[in-house]
mmCIF file of C-alpha atoms and ligand atoms in Angstrom:
data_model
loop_
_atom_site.group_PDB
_atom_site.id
_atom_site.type_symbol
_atom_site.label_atom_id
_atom_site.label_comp_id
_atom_site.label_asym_id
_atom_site.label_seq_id
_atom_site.Cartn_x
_atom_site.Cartn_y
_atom_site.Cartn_z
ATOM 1 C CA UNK A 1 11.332 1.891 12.887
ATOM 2 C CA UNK A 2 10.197 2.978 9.524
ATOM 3 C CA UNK A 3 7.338 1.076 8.797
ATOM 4 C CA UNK A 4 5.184 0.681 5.430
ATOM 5 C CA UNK A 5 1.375 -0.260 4.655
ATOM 6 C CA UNK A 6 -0.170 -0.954 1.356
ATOM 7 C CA UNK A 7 -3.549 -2.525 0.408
ATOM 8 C CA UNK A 8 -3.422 -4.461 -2.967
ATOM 9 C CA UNK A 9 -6.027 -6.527 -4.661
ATOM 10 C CA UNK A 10 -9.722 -6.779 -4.879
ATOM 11 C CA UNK A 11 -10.827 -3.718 -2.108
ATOM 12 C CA UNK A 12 -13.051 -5.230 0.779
ATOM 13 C CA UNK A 13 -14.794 -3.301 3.505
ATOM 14 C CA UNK A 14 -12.293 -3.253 6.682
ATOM 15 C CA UNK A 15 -9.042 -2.208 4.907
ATOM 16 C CA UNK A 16 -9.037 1.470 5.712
ATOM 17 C CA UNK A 17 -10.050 -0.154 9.765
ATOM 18 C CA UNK A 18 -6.800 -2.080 9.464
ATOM 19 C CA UNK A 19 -5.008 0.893 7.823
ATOM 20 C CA UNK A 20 -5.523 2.942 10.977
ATOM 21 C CA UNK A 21 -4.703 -0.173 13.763
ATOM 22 C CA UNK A 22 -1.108 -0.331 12.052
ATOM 23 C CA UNK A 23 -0.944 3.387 11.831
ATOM 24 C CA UNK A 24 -2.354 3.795 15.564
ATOM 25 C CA UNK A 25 0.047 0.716 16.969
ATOM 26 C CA UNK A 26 3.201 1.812 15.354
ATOM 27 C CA UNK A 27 2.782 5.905 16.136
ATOM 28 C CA UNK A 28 1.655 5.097 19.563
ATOM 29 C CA UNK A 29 3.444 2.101 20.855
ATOM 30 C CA UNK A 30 6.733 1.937 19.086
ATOM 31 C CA UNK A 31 7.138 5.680 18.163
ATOM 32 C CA UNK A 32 7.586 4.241 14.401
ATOM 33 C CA UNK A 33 7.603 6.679 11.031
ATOM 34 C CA UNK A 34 4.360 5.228 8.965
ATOM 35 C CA UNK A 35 4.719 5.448 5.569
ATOM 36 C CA UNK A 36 1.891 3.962 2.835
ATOM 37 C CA UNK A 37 2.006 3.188 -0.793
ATOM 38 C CA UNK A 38 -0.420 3.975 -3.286
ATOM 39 C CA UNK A 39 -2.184 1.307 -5.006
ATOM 40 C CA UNK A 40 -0.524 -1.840 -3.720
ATOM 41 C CA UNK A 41 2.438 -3.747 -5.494
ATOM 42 C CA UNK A 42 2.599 -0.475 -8.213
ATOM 43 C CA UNK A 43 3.433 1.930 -6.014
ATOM 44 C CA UNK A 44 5.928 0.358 -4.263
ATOM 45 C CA UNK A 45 7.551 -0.446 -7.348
ATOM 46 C CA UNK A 46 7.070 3.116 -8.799
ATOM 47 C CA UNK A 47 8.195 5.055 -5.362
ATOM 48 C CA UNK A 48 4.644 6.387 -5.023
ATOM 49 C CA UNK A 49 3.868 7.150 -1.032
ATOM 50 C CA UNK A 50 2.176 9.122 1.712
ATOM 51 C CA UNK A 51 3.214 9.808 4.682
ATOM 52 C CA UNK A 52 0.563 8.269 7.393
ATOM 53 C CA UNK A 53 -0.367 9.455 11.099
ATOM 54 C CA UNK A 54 -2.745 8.744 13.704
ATOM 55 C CA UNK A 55 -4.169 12.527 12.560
ATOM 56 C CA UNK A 56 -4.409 11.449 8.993
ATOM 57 C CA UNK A 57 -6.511 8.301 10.100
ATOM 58 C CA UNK A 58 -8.490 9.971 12.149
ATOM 59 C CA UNK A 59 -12.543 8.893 10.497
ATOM 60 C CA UNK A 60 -11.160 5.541 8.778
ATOM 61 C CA UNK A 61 -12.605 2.809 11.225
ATOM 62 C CA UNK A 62 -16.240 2.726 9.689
ATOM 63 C CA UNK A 63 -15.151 4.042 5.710
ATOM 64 C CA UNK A 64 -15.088 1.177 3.224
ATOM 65 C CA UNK A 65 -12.338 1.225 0.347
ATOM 66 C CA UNK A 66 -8.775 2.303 1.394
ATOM 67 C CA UNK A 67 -7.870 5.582 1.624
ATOM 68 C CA UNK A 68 -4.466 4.036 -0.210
ATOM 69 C CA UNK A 69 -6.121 2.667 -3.175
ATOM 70 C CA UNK A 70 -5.343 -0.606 -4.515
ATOM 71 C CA UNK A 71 -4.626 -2.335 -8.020
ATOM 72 C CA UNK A 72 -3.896 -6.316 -9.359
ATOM 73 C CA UNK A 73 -0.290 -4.943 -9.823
ATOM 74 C CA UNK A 74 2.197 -7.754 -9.939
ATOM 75 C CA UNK A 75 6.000 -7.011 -9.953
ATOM 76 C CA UNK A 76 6.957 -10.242 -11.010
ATOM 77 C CA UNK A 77 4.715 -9.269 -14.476
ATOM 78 C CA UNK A 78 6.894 -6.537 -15.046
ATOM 79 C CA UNK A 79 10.358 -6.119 -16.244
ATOM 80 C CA UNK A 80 12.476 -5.197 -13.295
ATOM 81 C CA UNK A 81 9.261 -5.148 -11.070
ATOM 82 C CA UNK A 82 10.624 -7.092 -8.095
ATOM 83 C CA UNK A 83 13.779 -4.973 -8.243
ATOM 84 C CA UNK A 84 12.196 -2.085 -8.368
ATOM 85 C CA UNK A 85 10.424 -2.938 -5.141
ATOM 86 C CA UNK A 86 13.917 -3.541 -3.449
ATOM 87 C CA UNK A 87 15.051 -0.508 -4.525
ATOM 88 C CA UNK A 88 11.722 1.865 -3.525
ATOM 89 C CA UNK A 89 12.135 0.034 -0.014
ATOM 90 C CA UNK A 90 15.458 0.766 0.550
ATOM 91 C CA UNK A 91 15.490 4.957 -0.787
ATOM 92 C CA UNK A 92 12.454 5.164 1.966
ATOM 93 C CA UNK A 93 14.854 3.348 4.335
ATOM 94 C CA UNK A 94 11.786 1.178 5.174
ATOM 95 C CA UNK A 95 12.128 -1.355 7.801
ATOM 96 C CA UNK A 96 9.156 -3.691 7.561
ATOM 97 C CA UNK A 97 6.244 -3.435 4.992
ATOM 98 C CA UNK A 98 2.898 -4.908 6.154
ATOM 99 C CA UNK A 99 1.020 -6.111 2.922
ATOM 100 C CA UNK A 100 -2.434 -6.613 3.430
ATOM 101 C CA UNK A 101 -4.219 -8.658 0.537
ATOM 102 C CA UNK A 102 -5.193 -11.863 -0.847
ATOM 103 C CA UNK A 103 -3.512 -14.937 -2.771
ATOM 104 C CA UNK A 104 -1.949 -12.575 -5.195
ATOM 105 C CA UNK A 105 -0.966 -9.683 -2.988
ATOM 106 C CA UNK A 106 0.777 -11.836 -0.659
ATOM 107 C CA UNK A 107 2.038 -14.068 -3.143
ATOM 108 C CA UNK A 108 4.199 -11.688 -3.785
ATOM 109 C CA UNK A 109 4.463 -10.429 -0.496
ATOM 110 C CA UNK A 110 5.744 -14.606 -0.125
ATOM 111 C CA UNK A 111 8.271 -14.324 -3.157
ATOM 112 C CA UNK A 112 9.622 -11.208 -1.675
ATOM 113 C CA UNK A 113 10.246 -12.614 2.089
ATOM 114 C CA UNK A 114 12.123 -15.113 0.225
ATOM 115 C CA UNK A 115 14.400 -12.431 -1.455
ATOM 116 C CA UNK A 116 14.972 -10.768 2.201
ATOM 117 C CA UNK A 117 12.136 -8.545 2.014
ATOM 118 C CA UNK A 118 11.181 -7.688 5.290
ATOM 119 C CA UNK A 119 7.616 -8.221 4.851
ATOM 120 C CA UNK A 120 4.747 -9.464 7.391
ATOM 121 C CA UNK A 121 0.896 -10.175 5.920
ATOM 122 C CA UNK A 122 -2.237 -9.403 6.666
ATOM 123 C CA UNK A 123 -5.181 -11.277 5.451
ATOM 124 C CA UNK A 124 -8.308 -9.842 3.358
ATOM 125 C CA UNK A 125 -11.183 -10.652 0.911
ATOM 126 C CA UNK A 126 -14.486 -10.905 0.564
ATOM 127 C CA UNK A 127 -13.991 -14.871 -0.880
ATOM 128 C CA UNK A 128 -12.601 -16.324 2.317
ATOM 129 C CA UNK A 129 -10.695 -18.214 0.465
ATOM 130 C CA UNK A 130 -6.987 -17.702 2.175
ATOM 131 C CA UNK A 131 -5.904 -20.758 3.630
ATOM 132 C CA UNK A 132 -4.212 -21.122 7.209
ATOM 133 C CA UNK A 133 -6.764 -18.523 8.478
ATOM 134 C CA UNK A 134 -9.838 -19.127 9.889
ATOM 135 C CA UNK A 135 -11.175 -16.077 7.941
ATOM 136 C CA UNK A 136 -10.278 -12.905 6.427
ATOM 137 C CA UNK A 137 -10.870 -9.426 6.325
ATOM 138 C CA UNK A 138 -14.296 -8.290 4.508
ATOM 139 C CA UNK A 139 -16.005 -11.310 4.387
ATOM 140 C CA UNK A 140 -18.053 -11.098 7.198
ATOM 141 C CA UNK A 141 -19.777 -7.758 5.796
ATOM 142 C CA UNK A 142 -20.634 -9.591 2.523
ATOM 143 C CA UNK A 143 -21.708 -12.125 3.884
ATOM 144 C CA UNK A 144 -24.214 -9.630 5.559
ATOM 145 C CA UNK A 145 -24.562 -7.636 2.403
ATOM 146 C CA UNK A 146 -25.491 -10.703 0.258
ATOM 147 C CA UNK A 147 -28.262 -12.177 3.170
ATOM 148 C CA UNK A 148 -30.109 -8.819 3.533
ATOM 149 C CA UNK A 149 -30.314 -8.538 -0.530
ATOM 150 C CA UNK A 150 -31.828 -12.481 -0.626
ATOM 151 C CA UNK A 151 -34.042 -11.391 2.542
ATOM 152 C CA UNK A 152 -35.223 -8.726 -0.026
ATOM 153 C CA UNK A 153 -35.706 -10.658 -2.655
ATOM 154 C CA UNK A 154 -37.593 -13.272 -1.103
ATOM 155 C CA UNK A 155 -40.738 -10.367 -0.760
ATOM 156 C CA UNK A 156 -40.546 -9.628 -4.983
ATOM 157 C CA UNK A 157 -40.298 -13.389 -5.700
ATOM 158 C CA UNK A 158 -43.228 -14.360 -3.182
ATOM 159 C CA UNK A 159 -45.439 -11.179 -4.871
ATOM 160 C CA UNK A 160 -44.518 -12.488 -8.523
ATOM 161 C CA UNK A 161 -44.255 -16.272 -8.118
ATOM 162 C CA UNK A 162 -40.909 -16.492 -9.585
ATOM 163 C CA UNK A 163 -37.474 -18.096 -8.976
ATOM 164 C CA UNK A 164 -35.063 -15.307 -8.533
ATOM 165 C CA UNK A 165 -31.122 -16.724 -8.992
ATOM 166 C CA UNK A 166 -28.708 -14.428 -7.001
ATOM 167 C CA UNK A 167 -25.071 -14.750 -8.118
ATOM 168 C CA UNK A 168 -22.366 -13.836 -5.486
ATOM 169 C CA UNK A 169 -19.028 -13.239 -5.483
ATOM 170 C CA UNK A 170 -16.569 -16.374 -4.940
ATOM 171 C CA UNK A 171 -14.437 -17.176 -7.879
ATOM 172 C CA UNK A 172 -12.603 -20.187 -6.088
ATOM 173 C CA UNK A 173 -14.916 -20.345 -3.718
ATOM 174 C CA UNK A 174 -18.299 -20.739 -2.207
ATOM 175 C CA UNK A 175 -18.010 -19.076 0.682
ATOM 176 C CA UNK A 176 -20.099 -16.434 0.325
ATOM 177 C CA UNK A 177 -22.831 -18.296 -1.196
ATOM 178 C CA UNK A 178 -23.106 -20.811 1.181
ATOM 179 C CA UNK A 179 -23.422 -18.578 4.416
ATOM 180 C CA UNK A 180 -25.386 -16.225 2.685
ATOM 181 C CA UNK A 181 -27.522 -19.082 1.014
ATOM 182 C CA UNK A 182 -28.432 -20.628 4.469
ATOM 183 C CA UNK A 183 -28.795 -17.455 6.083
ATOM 184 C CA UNK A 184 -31.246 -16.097 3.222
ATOM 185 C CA UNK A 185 -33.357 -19.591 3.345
ATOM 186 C CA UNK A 186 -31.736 -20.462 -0.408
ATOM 187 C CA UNK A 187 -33.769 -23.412 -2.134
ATOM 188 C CA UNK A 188 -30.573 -24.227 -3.561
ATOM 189 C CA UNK A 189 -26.806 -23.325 -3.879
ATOM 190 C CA UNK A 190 -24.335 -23.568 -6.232
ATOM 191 C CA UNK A 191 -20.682 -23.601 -5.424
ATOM 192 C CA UNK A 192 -17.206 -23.842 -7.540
ATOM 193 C CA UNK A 193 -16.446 -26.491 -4.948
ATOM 194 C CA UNK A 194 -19.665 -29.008 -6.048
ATOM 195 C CA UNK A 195 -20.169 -28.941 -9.999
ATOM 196 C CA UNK A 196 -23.785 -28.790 -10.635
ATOM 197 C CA UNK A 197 -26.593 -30.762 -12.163
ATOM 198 C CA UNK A 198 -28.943 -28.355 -13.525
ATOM 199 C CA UNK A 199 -31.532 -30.951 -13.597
ATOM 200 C CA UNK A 200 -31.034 -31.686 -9.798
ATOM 201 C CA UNK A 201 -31.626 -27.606 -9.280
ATOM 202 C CA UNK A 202 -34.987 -27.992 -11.128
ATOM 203 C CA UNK A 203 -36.241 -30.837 -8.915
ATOM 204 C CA UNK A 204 -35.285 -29.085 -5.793
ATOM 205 C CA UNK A 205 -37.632 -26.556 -7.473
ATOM 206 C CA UNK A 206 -40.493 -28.514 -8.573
ATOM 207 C CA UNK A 207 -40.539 -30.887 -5.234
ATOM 208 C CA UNK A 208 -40.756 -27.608 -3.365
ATOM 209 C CA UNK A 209 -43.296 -26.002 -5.470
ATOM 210 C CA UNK A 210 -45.356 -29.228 -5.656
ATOM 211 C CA UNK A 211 -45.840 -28.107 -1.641
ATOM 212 C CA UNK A 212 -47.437 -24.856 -2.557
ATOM 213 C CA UNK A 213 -44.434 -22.214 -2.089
ATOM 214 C CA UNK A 214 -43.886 -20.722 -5.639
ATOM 215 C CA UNK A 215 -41.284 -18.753 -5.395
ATOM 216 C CA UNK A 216 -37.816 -19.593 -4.785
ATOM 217 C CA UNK A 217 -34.497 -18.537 -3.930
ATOM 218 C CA UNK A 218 -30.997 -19.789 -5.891
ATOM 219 C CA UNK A 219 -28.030 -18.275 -5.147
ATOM 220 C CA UNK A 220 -25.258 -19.173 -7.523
ATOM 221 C CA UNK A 221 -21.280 -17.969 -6.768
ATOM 222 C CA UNK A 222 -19.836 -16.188 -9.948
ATOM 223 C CA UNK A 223 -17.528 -19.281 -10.066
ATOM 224 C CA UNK A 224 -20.314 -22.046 -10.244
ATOM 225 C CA UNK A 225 -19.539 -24.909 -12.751
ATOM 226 C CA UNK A 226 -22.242 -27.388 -14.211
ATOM 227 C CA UNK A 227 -21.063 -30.524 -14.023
ATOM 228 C CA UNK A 228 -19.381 -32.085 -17.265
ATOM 229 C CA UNK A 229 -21.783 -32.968 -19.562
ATOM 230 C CA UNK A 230 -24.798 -31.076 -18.346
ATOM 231 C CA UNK A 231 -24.766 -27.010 -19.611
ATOM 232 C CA UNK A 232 -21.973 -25.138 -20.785
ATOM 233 C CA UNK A 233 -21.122 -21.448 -19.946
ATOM 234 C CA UNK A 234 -19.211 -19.251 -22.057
ATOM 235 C CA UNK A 235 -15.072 -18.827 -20.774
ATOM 236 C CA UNK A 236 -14.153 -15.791 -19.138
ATOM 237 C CA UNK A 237 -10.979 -13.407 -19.859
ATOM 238 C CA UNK A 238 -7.916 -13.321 -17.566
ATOM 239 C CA UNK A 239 -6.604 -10.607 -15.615
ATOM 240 C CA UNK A 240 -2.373 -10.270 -14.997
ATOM 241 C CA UNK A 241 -2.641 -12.918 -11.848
ATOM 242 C CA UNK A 242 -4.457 -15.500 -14.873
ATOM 243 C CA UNK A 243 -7.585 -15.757 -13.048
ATOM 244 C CA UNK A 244 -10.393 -15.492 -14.347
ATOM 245 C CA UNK A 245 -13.094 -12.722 -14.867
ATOM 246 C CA UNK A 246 -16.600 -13.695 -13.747
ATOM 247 C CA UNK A 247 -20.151 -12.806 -13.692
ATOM 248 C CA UNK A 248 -22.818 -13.870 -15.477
ATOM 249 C CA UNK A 249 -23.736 -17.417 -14.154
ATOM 250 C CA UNK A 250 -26.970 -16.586 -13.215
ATOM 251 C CA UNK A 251 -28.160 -15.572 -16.678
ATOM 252 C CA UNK A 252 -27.572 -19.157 -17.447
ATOM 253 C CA UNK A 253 -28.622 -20.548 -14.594
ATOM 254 C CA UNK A 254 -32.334 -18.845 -14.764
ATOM 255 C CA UNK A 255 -33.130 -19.497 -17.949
ATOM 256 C CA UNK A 256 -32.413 -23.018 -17.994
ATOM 257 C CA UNK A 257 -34.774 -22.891 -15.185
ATOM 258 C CA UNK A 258 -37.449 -21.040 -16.703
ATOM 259 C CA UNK A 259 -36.613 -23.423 -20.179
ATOM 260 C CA UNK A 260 -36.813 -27.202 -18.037
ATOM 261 C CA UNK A 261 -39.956 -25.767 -15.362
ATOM 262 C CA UNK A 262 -41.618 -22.946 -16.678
ATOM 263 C CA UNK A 263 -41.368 -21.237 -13.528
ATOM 264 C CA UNK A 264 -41.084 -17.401 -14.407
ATOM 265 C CA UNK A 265 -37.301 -16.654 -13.455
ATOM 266 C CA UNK A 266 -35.216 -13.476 -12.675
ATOM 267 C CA UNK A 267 -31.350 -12.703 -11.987
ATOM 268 C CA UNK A 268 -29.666 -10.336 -9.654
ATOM 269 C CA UNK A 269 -25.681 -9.848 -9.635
ATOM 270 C CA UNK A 270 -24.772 -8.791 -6.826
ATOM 271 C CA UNK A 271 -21.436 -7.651 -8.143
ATOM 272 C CA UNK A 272 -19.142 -5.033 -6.295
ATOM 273 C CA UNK A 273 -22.023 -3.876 -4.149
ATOM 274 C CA UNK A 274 -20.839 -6.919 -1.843
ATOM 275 C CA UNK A 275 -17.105 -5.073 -1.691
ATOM 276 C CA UNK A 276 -18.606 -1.390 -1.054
ATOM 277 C CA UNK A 277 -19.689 0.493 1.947
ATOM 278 C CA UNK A 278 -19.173 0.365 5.659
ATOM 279 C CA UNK A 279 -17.587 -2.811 7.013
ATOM 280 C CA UNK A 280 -19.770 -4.830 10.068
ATOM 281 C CA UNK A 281 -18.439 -4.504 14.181
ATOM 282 C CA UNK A 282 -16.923 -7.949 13.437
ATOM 283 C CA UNK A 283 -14.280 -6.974 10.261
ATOM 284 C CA UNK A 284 -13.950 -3.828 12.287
ATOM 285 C CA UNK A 285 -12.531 -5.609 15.273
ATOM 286 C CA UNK A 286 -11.160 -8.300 13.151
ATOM 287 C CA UNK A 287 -8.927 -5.366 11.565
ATOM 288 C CA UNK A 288 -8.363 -4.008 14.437
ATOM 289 C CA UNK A 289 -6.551 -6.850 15.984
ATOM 290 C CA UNK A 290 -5.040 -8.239 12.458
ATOM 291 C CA UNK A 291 -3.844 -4.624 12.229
ATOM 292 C CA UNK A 292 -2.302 -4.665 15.777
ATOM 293 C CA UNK A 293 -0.416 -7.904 15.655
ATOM 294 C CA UNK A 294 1.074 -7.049 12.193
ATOM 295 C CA UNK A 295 2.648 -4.382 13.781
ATOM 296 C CA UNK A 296 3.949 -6.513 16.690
ATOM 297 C CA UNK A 297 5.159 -9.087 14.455
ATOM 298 C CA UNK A 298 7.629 -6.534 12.221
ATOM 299 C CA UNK A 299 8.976 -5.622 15.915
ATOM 300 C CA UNK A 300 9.843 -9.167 16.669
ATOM 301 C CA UNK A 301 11.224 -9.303 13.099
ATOM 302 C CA UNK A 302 8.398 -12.033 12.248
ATOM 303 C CA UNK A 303 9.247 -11.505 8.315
ATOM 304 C CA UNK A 304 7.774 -13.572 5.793
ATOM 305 C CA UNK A 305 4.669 -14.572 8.202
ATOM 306 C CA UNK A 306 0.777 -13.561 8.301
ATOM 307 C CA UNK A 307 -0.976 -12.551 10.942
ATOM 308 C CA UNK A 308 -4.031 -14.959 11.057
ATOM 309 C CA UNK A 309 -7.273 -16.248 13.220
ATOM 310 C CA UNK A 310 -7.572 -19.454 14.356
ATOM 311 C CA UNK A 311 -10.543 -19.628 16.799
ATOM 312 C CA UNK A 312 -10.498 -16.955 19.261
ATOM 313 C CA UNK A 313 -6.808 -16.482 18.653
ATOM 314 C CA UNK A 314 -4.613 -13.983 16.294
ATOM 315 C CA UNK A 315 -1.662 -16.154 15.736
ATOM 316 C CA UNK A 316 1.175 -16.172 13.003
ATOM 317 C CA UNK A 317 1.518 -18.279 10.180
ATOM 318 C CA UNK A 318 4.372 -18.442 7.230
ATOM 319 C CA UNK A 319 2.736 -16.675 4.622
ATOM 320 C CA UNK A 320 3.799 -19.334 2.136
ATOM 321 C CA UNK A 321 1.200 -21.981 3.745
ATOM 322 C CA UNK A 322 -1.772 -18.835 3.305
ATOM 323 C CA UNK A 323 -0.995 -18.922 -0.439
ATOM 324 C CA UNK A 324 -0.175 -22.225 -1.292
ATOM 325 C CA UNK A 325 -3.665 -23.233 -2.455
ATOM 326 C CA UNK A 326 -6.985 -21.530 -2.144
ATOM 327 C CA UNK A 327 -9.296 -21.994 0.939
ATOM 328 C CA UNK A 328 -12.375 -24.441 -0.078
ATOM 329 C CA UNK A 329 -15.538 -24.544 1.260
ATOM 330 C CA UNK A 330 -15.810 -26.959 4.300
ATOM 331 C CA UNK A 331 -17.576 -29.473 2.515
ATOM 332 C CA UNK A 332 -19.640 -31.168 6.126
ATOM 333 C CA UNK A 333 -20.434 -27.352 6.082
ATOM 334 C CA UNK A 334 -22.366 -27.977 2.269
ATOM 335 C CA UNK A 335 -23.351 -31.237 2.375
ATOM 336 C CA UNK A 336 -24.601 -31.548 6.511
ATOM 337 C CA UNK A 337 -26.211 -27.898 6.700
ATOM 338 C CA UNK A 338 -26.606 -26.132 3.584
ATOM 339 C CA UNK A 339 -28.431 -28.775 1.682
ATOM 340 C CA UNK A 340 -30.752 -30.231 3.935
ATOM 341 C CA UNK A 341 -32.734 -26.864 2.854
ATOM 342 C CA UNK A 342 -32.540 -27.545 -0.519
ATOM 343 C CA UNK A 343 -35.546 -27.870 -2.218
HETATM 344 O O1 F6P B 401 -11.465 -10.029 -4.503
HETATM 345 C C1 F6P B 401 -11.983 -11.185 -5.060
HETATM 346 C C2 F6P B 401 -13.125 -10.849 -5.921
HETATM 347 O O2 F6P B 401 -14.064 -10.238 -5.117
HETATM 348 C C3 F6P B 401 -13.711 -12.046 -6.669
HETATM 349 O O3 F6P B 401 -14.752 -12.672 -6.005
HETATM 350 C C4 F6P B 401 -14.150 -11.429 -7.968
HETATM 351 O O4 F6P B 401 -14.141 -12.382 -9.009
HETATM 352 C C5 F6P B 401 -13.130 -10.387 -8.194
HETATM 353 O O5 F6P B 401 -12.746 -9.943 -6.925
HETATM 354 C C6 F6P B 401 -13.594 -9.234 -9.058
HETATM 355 O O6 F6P B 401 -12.646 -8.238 -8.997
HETATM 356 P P1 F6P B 401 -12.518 -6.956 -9.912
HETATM 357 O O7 F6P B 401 -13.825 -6.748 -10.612
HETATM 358 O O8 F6P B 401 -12.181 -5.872 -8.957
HETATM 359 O O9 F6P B 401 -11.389 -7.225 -10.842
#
């Protein structure tokens, strides 16, 4: 078989770890040709590929990034995009393409199965926010990224007295900010999911300060919305999927803090730092076995479906269901765990 890889979308740690399991599984166990295309959906549609080998992977398990590069490419933007896919695919004489990506990656990865493309997905970003998968690829690692930078904080803000609001990734979603918020002991936590009061944050703030801490941790998802009526926050531009682009919450967030309490307040954006570096054992071995089934699914001519965990299980799933809406937070998760800290 001639089999295809590309990586398209936001980059997460764990791609180039996923990269290598379909390169290792098809060269070793089916004796397949491995073929990978530059920069996700664009380089498919502009004939732009490497040839890939176990030899060429050798070093990828622990690198972050993808050694294919990636872009918010989306054929069905472009004039003749989707047929230019078709046509790339079939001068490489490819016989299944695993996409791995997000919403938008395999969206179109969805739109193509549908057009005969012989396509199987594999799940990653940092947001979590996929449905029909218990998780995806590279949010473990910023989860882990985001808790050690709010353990750090926690030191400065004790040594100053201040509040220090930490904005995380999570356009959709709150993901991030919720594991990372409990983990990091967050006084509070704002998520896309729960429109917030900003008056609510401040009392968390003052009831816990009236105790004798005075120095506080908020951590805020990029995608955080006061709730109608409350603040207002400037709107975002769109990139070529329409969604928005974030960052800056937090600048809004702390000084309505500082404004309502008078407690001294700071920001940190965590920003792409959460998307760099070397994934944890856990995407590693998530990738690894995402990776492997991918492959065994374009060998069972699976097209059209997404590798995906549920429990302790790698199962498959119609890649339609994965993008049909984004992944909320569990909101038992929020309202039983994460805010009995609050304040
Ligand atoms: O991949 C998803 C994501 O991490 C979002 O949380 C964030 O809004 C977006 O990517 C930023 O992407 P970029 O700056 O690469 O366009």
């Amino acid at each position: 078989m001639r089999l295809a890889v590309l990586t398209g979308g936001g980059d997460c740690p764990g791609l180039n770890a996923a990269i290598r399991a379909v390169v290792r599984k098809g060269e070793v166990g089916f004796s397949d040709q491995l073929i990978g295309y530059r920069d996700g959906w664009r380089g498919v549609m502009e004939g732009d590929s490497l040839e890939l080998s176990v030899a060429a992977c050798r070093g990828l398990l622990p690198r972050g990034g993808t050694v294919l590069g990636t872009s918010r490419t989306n054929p069905y933007k472009k004039e003749g995009g989707s047929r230019a896919v078709l046509k790339t695919l079939e001068r490489d004489g490819v016989d299944a393409l695993v996409a791995i990506g997000g919403e938008d990656t395999l969206g179109v990865a969805s739109r193509l199965a549908a057009e005969g493309v012989p396509v199987v997905g594999i799940p990653k970003t940092i947001d979590n926010d996929l449905s029909a998968t218990d998780v995806t690829i590279g949010f473990d690692t910023a989860v882990e990224v985001a808790a050690e930078a709010i353990d750090r904080l926690h030191t400065t803000a004790e040594s100053h007295d201040r509040v220090i609001v930490c904005e995380v990734m999570g356009r959709h979603a709150g993901w991030i900010a919720t594991y990372a918020g409990i983990a990091g002991g967050a006084a509070a936590i704002l998520v896309p999911e729960e429109p917030f009061d900003i008056d609510a944050v401040c009392s968390y703030l003052e009831r816990r300060h009236a105790k004798g801490r005075f120095a506080s941790i908020v951590v805020t998802a990029e995608g955080a919305l006061p709730a109608e009526g409350t603040i207002s926050v400037a709107s975002p531009e769109l990139d070529q999927f329409g969604h928005p682009r974030l960052g800056g919450i937090s600048n809004t967030v702390a000084a309505e803090i500082e404004k309502r309490t008078g407690f001294e307040s700071r920001v940190t954006i965590l920003g792409h730092v959460q998307r760099g570096g070397t994934p944890t054992a856990f995407d590693r071995v998530l990738a690894t076995r995402f990776g492997t089934a991918a492959v065994d699914a374009a060998h069972e001519g699976a097209f059209g479906q997404m590798v995906a965990l549920h429990g302790p299980a790698v199962e498959r799933v119609p890649i339609a269901e994965a993008v049909a809406r984004p992944k909320r937070l569990d909101r038992t998760l929020f309202s039983s765990v994460a805010e009995v800290f609050f304040g």
